[in-house]
Structures are given as C-alpha cells and as structure tokens.
Coordinates of C-alpha atoms in Angstrom, one line a residue:
M1 CA -0.4 0.2 0.2
T2 CA 1.3 3.3 -0.6
T3 CA 1.8 6.2 2.0
E4 CA -0.6 8.2 0.1
E5 CA -3.9 5.2 0.0
Q6 CA -2.4 4.2 3.7
I7 CA -3.1 8.6 4.6
K8 CA -6.5 7.8 3.0
L9 CA -7.8 4.6 4.7
V10 CA -6.7 6.7 8.6
V11 CA -8.7 9.9 7.6
T12 CA -11.5 8.0 6.5
A13 CA -11.6 5.9 8.9
F14 CA -11.1 9.0 11.2
V15 CA -14.9 10.0 9.1
K16 CA -16.3 7.2 9.2
A17 CA -15.5 6.5 12.7
G18 CA -17.2 9.6 13.6
D19 CA -20.8 8.5 11.7
H20 CA -20.9 5.5 13.4
S21 CA -19.6 7.0 16.5
D22 CA -17.3 4.0 16.4
T23 CA -14.6 4.8 19.7
N24 CA -12.5 1.9 19.2
L25 CA -12.0 2.7 15.9
L26 CA -10.7 6.5 17.1
E27 CA -8.7 4.7 19.3
C28 CA -6.6 3.6 16.8
V29 CA -6.6 6.2 14.6
L30 CA -6.3 9.4 17.0
H31 CA -2.8 10.3 18.5
N32 CA -2.1 10.3 22.0
D33 CA -2.0 14.3 21.6
F34 CA -5.2 14.6 18.9
R35 CA -7.2 18.5 19.1
V36 CA -9.6 19.4 17.6
M37 CA -9.9 23.1 16.7
S38 CA -12.4 24.8 16.1
N39 CA -13.3 28.6 15.9
Q40 CA -17.1 29.9 16.7
F41 CA -17.0 25.8 17.0
M42 CA -21.3 24.8 17.2
G43 CA -21.8 29.1 17.0
K44 CA -20.1 30.0 20.1
P45 CA -17.7 32.5 19.8
G46 CA -14.2 31.8 20.0
V47 CA -12.0 28.8 19.8
A48 CA -12.4 25.3 21.1
I49 CA -9.6 23.3 21.1
I50 CA -11.0 20.1 22.7
D51 CA -8.4 17.5 23.5
K52 CA -8.6 13.2 22.4
K53 CA -10.5 12.5 25.7
K54 CA -13.4 14.9 25.5
Y55 CA -13.7 14.3 21.4
I56 CA -14.3 10.3 22.3
F57 CA -16.5 11.4 25.1
N58 CA -18.1 13.8 23.4
I59 CA -18.4 10.7 20.4
K60 CA -20.0 8.2 23.0
K61 CA -22.7 10.8 24.7
G62 CA -23.7 11.2 21.1
I63 CA -23.1 14.9 21.2
F64 CA -21.5 14.7 18.6
G65 CA -21.2 12.8 15.4
G66 CA -24.0 9.6 14.8
I67 CA -25.4 11.8 10.9
P68 CA -23.3 10.1 8.1
R69 CA -21.7 11.9 6.0
K70 CA -20.1 12.5 2.8
M71 CA -16.3 13.4 2.8
K72 CA -14.0 14.4 -0.4
I73 CA -10.7 14.4 0.0
E74 CA -9.6 17.7 -2.1
S75 CA -5.7 17.5 -1.1
I76 CA -3.5 15.4 0.7
D77 CA 0.3 16.7 1.2
D78 CA 3.2 13.8 2.0
F79 CA 6.0 15.2 3.4
G80 CA 7.7 12.0 4.9
T81 CA 7.0 11.7 8.4
I82 CA 3.3 15.3 8.6
A83 CA 1.1 14.7 5.8
Q84 CA -2.2 17.6 5.6
V85 CA -5.3 16.1 4.4
T86 CA -8.0 18.9 3.2
L87 CA -11.6 17.0 3.2
R88 CA -14.6 19.1 2.1
L89 CA -18.1 17.1 4.4
E90 CA -21.6 17.5 3.8
S91 CA -24.1 16.3 5.9
E92 CA -27.9 16.0 6.0
E93 CA -27.7 19.4 8.7
N94 CA -23.4 20.8 7.8
H95 CA -21.4 21.2 6.1
F96 CA -17.4 21.2 7.2
V97 CA -14.9 22.3 5.8
S98 CA -11.7 19.7 7.4
Y99 CA -8.0 20.5 7.4
N100 CA -6.7 17.0 9.6
S101 CA -2.7 16.8 10.2
L102 CA -0.8 13.6 10.6
V103 CA 2.2 12.7 12.2
L104 CA 3.5 8.4 11.2
D105 CA 3.9 8.3 15.2
V106 CA 6.8 6.0 16.7
D107 CA 4.7 2.0 15.7
N108 CA 5.1 3.5 11.6
R109 CA 1.8 3.6 11.5
W110 CA -0.2 7.0 10.5
K111 CA -2.5 9.1 13.6
L112 CA -4.0 11.8 12.9
I113 CA -2.9 14.5 15.8
S114 CA -4.6 17.6 14.5
N115 CA -8.0 18.3 12.5
L116 CA -9.4 21.9 12.0
A117 CA -13.3 22.6 11.1
V118 CA -15.1 24.7 10.3
V119 CA -18.9 23.5 10.8
E120 CA -21.5 25.4 9.2
A121 CA -25.7 24.4 9.7
F122 CA -27.4 24.5 6.1
E123 CA -29.5 27.4 6.3
K124 CA -34.0 26.2 7.1
V125 CA -35.8 26.9 4.5

C-alpha cells in the first residue's frame, strides 16, 4: 500500500468512525496528543480546543457524530513523516471544511494529530 493510500485509509476511518460513533476505531486512528480546533464552534464565539479524551467522550455521549456524511478529499500533502489532508464533508444538517494533520507515529502507523474544522449549519428554508 502506498503512503497516500495509507493516509486516505486513516482519514476515511476517522470520518466513518465519527459518522457511526465508533470510539474503538477512533482510539486506533487518533494520536494520543490529538486535538480538534474550531473557531465559533457550534455557534459559540471564540476558539474551541478539544483533546482526544474529551472528543471520544463527546462521540460516546452522542454530542458529536452519529450522522453519516459525504466525504470528498480535496488534497493530500505528504512530507514523509507528516501529512496534511483537506476534506469537504456534508451531512443532512451541516457542511464542513476540515484540515487534518497526520503524523507517522513511533509504531510506523499514520495517525491524526489535529483537526481544524469549520462547521456551518444548512440554512432552514
């Protein structure tokens, strides 16, 4: 499997784990130092930073995730031991632009270390 295929596999697993509230899969693909960062997260002013433990807790409790999304990978930049992936996601409620940073961890597996996302709700008509 090529490096790009490995990165795509990890990013796809991350998205699908969120869609299906699969916390076991999230434990596998998220680096221990993983962070979600968002400006005006869920309509609240300011920047929100959520660590791996809190993120997985929120997935478990149904605060995040549980809604299938369409995913389009817009770009993958691979720099050997780090990578950056830009995604566009769309669910029935929201659309997202998601910048995902990955690292090649000490176990020689790609893992997400950060997710910088913009989430916008679809306007109700």
